[in-house]
Coordinates of C-alpha atoms in Angstrom, one line a residue:
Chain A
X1 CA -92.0 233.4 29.3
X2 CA -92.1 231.0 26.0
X3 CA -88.7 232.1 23.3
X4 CA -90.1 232.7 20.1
X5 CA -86.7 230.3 18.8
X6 CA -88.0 226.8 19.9
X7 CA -91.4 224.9 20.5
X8 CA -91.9 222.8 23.7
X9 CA -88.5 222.0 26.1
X10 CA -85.0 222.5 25.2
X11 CA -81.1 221.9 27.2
X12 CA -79.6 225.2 27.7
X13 CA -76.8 224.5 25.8
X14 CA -74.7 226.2 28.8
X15 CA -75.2 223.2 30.9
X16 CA -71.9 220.7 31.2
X17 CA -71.2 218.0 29.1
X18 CA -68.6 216.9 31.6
X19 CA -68.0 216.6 35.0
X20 CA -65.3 215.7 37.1
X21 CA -65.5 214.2 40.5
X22 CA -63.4 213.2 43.4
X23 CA -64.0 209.7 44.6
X24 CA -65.6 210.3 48.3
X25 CA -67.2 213.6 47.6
X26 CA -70.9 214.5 46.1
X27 CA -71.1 214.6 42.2
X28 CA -73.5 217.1 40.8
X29 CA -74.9 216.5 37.6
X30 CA -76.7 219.4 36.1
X31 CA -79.9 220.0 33.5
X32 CA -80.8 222.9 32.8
X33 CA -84.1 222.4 30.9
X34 CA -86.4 225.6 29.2
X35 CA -90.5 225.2 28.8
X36 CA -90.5 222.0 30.2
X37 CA -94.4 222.6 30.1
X38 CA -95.8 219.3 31.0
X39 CA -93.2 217.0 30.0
X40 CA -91.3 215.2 32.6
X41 CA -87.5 215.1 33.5
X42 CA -85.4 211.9 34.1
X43 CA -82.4 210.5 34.7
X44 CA -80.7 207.2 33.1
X45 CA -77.5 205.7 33.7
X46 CA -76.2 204.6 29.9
X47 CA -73.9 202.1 31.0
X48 CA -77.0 199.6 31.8
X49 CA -79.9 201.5 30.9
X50 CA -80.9 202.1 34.8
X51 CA -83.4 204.6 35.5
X52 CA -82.3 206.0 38.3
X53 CA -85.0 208.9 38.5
X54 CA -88.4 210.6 36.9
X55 CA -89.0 213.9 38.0
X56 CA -88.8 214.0 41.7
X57 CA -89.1 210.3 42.3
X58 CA -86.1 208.2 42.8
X59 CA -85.8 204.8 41.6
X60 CA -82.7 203.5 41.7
X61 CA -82.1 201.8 45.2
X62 CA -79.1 203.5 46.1
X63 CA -78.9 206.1 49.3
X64 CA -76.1 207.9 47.4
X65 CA -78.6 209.3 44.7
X66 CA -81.1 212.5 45.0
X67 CA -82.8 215.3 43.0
X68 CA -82.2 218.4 43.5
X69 CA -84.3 221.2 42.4
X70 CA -83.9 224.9 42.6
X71 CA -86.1 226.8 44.1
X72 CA -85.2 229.8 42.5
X73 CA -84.9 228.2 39.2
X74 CA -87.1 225.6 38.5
X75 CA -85.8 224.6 35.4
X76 CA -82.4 223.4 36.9
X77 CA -82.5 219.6 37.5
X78 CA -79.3 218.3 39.7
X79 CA -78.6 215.1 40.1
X80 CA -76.4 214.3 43.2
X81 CA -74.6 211.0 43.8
X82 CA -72.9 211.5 46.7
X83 CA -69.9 209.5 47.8
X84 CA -68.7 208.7 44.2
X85 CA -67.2 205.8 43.6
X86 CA -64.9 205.2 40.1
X87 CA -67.4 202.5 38.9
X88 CA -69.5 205.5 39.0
X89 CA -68.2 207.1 36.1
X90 CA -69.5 207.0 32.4
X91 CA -72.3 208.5 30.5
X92 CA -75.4 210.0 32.5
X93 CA -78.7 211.2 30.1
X94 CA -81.2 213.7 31.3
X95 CA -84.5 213.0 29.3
X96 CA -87.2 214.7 28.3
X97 CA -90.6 213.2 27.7
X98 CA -91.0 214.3 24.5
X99 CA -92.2 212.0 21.7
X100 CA -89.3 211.5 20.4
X101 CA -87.2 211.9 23.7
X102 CA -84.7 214.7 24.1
X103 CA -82.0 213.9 25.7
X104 CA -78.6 215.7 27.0
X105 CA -75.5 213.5 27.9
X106 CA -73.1 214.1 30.7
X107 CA -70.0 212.1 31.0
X108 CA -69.2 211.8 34.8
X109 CA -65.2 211.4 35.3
X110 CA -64.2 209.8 38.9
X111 CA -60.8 210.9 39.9
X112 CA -59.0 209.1 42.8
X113 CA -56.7 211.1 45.0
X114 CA -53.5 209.5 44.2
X115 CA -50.7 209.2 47.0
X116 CA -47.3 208.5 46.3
X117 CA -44.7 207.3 48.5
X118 CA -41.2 209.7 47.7
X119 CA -38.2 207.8 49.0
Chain B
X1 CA -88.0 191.5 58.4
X2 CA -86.0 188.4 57.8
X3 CA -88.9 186.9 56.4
X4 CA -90.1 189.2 53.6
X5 CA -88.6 187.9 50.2
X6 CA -87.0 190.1 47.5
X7 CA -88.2 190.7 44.4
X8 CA -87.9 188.3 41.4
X9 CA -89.0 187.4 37.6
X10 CA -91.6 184.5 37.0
X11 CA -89.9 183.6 33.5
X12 CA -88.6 185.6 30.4
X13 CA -90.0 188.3 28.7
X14 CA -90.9 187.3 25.3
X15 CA -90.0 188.5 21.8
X16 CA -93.3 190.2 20.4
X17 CA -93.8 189.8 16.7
X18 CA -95.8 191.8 15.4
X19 CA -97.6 193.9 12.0
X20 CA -97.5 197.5 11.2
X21 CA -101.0 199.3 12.6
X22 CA -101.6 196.8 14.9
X23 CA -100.9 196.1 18.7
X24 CA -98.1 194.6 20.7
X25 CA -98.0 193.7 24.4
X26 CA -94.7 192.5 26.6
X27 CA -95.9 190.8 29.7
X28 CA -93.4 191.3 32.8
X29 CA -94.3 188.8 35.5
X30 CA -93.1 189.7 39.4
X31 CA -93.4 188.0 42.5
X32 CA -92.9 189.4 45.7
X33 CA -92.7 192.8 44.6
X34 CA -94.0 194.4 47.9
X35 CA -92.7 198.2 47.8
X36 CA -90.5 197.8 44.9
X37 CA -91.9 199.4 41.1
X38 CA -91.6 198.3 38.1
X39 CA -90.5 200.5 35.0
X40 CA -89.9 199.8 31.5
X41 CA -87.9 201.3 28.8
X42 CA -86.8 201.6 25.1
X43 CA -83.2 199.7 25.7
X44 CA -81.8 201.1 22.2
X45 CA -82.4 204.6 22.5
X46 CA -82.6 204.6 26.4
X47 CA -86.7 205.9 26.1
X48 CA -88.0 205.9 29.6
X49 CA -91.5 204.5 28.7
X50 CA -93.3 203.6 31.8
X51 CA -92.6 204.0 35.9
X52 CA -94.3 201.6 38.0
X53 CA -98.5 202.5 36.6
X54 CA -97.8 205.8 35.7
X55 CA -96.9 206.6 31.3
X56 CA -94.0 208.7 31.2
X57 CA -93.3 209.2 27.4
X58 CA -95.5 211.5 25.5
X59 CA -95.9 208.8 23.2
X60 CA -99.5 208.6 23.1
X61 CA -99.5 204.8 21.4
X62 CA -97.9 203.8 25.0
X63 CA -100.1 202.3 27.6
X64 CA -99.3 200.3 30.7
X65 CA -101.4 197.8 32.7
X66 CA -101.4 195.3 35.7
X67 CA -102.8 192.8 37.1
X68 CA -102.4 192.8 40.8
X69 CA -98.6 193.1 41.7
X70 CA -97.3 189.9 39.7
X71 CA -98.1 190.9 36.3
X72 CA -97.1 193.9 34.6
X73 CA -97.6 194.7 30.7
X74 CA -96.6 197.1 28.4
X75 CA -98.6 198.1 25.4
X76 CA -97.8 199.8 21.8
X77 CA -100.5 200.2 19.7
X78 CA -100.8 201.1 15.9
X79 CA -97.1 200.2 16.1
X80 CA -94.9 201.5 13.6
X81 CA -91.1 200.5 12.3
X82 CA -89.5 203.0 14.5
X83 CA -91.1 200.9 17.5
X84 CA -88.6 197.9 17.1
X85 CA -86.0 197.2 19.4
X86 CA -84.9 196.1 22.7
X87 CA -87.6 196.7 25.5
X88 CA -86.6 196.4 29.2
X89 CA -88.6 195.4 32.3
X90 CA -86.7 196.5 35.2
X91 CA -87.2 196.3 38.7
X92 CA -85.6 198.7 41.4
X93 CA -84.0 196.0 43.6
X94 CA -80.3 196.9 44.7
X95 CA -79.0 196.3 42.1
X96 CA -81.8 196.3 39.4
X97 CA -83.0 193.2 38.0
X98 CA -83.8 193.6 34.8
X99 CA -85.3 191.4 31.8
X100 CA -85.1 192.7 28.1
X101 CA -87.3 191.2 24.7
X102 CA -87.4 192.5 21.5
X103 CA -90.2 194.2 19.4
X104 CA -90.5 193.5 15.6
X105 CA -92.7 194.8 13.4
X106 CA -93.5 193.3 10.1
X107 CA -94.9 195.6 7.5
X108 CA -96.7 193.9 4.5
X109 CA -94.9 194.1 0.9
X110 CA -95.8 197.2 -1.2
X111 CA -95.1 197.7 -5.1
X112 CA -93.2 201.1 -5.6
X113 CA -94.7 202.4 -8.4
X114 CA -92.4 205.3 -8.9
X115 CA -89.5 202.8 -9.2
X116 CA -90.9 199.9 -11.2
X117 CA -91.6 200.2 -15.1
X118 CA -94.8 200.6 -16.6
X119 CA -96.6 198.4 -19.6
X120 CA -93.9 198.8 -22.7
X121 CA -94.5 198.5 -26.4
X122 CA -91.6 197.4 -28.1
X123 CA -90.6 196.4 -31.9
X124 CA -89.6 192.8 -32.3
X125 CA -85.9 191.8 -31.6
X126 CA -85.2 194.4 -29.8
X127 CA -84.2 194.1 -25.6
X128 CA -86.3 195.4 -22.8
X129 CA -85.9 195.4 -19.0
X130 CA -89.1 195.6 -16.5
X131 CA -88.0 196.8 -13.3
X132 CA -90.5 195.5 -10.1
X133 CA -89.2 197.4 -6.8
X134 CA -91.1 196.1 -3.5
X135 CA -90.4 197.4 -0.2
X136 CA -91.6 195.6 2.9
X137 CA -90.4 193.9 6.7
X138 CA -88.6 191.7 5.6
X139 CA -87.3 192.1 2.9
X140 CA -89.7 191.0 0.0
X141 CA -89.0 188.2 -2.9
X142 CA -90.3 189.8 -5.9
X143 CA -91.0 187.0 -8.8
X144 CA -92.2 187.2 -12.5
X145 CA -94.7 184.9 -14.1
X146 CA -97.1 185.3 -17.3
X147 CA -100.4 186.1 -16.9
X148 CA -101.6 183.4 -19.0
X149 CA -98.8 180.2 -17.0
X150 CA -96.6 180.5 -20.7
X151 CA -92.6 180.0 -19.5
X152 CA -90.7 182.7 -19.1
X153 CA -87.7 183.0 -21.2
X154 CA -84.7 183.5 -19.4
X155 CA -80.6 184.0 -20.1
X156 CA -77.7 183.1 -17.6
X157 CA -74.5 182.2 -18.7
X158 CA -75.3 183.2 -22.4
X159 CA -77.9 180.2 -22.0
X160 CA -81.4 180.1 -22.5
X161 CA -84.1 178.7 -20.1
X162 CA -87.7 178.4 -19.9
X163 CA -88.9 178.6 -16.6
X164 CA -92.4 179.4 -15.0
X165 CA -91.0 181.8 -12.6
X166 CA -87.9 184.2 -12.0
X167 CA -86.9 185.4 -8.7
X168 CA -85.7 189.4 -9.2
X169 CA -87.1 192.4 -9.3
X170 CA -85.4 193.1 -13.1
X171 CA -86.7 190.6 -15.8
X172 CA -84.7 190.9 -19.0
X173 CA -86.8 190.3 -22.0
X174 CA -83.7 189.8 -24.2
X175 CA -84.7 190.4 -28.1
X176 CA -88.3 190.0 -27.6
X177 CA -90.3 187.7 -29.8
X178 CA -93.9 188.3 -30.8
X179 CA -94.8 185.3 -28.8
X180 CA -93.4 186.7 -26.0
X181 CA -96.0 188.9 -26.2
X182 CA -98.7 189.3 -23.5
X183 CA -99.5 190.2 -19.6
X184 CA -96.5 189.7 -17.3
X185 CA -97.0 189.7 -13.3
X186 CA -94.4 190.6 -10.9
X187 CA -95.5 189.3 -7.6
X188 CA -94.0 190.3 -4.3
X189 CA -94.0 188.5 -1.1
X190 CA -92.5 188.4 2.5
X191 CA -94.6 186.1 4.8
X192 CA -96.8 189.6 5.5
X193 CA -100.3 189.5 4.1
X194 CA -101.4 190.4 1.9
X195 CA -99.1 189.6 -0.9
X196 CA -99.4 192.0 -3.6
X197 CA -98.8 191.8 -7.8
X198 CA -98.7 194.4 -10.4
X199 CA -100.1 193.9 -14.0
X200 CA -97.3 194.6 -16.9
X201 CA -98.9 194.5 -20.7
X202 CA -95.9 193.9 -23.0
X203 CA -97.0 194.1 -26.7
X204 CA -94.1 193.3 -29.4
X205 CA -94.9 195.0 -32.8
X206 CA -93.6 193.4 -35.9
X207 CA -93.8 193.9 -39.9
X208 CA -96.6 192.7 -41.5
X209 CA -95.3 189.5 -43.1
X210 CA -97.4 188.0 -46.3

């Protein structure tokens, strides 16, 4: 099923441009990509340019990262770091292989449980 | 296995240098890269370019190559301006090493026709400018000279100087005199090759005179 409004992949512009986290739990990061066709879909951490995955493939070194793929929808890409941490957080791009690149930011906020001593 | 060594670089990655339509390689060398992979990317714009042998842009110019597991190269041909920038070599350790070298990409100097004058005709006395506008990586020096070695006259400061050349790409022929007359040559250059010149005929009409 090709929309007669764009040529080759496009973001759903529903998909989040922010997500927020609790330190300790899983942090999903979503892309929701349309005709991806042949093109592939990666990850890169902004902060220092890390690719952290292409398509399926992992390639940052780090236990705490996967790819998720729906079954049921295979054009929703989920990126799980799981145990966040707050050096975590920052700017996340999901990329297209497009020439140029497409490319949809998500900024990943950590939030730690705070607990305060009353008295 | 206590004994099997991490990853490392063998030296930098180097700068590449190199001239519009033609090729560019960055050379990544590795030892001991056992089960790790290699990837490169575009640091500027963050352009996942290459995982371990496999393309991963659709830029078609893009190629990677190796040689065994120590050296790993990156390839852009018919390279183009948009291809400068920051290029990465990274390597999937915990956490990533990483090396980075830049891409230039010289483009030879080119006389805008569009925005330079063409020849004039001009009565005596009176004042005429010829424009000479060169684009080009880097930026080009565009110079005058006569076609036939006579000085050039030039004014700064209200003062008049005969020169063989002027640097600029507007030469003033402040009110012209017939001997002024002739073919003028704007010549523009940036280290590129080739350097290229345009052709300006300036001919100064007067009264007859008896």
């Amino acid at each position: 099923r090709v929309s007669g409004l764009y040529t080759g992949p496009y973001f759903d512009p529903s998909t989040p441009k922010t997500i927020t986290a609790q330190a300790g739990s899983s942090a999903f990061l979503l892309c929701k990509v349309k005709q991806l066709e042949n093109k592939s879909v990666s990850w890169v951490r902004r902060t220092d340019a890390h690719i952290l995955a292409v398509n399926q493939q992992i390639f940052i070194r780090d236990p705490r990262f996967h790819i998720r793929q729906a079954k049921r929808d295979p054009g929703l890409w989920t990126l799980q770091i799981r145990q966040v941490k707050k050096s975590d957080a920052g700017d996340y791009e999901c990329q297209i292989s497009t020439e140029p690149k497409r490319s949809w930011l998500i900024n990943l906020k950590v939030v730690v449980p705070e607990v305060k001593l009353i008295g | 296995d206590g004994n099997v060594q991490e990853p490392s670089f063998v030296g930098p990655l180097k700068n590449v240098t190199s001239v519009i339509k033609r090729n560019a390689t960055f050379t990544c060398m590795v030892e001991h890269l056992g089960q790790y992979k290699v990837a490169w990317i575009k640091a500027d714009n963050k352009a996942i370019q290459a995982l371990h042998k496999q393309v991963i842009t659709n830029n078609n110019r893009v190629s990677v190559t190796h040689t065994g597991n120590r050296t790993w190269r990156l390839h852009i041909s018919n390279v183009q301006p948009s291809d400068r920038g920051q290029y990465m070599c990274q390597i999937n350790t915990a956490p990533m090493k990483v090396l980075g070298a830049y891409l230039d990409v010289h483009v030879p100097p080119d006389i805008i026709s569009t925005e330079s004058s063409r020849d004039i005709s001009v009565p005596e006395g009176s004042t005429k400018e010829l424009h000479c506008r060169a684009k080009g990586y880097p930026e080009p020096v565009v110079k005058w000279r006569r076609e036939d070695n006579q000085d050039l006259t030039v004014y700064d400061n209200k003062q008049t100087r005969k020169v063989k050349e002027f640097v600029g790409d507007t030469l003033v022929l402040r009110e012209i005199h017939r001997s002024e007359m002739g073919t003028y040559l704007c010549i523009a250059t940036n280290g590129v090759a080739p350097t290229v010149s345009k052709r300006f005929s300036v001919s100064v009409h007067f009264a007859p005179t008896v």
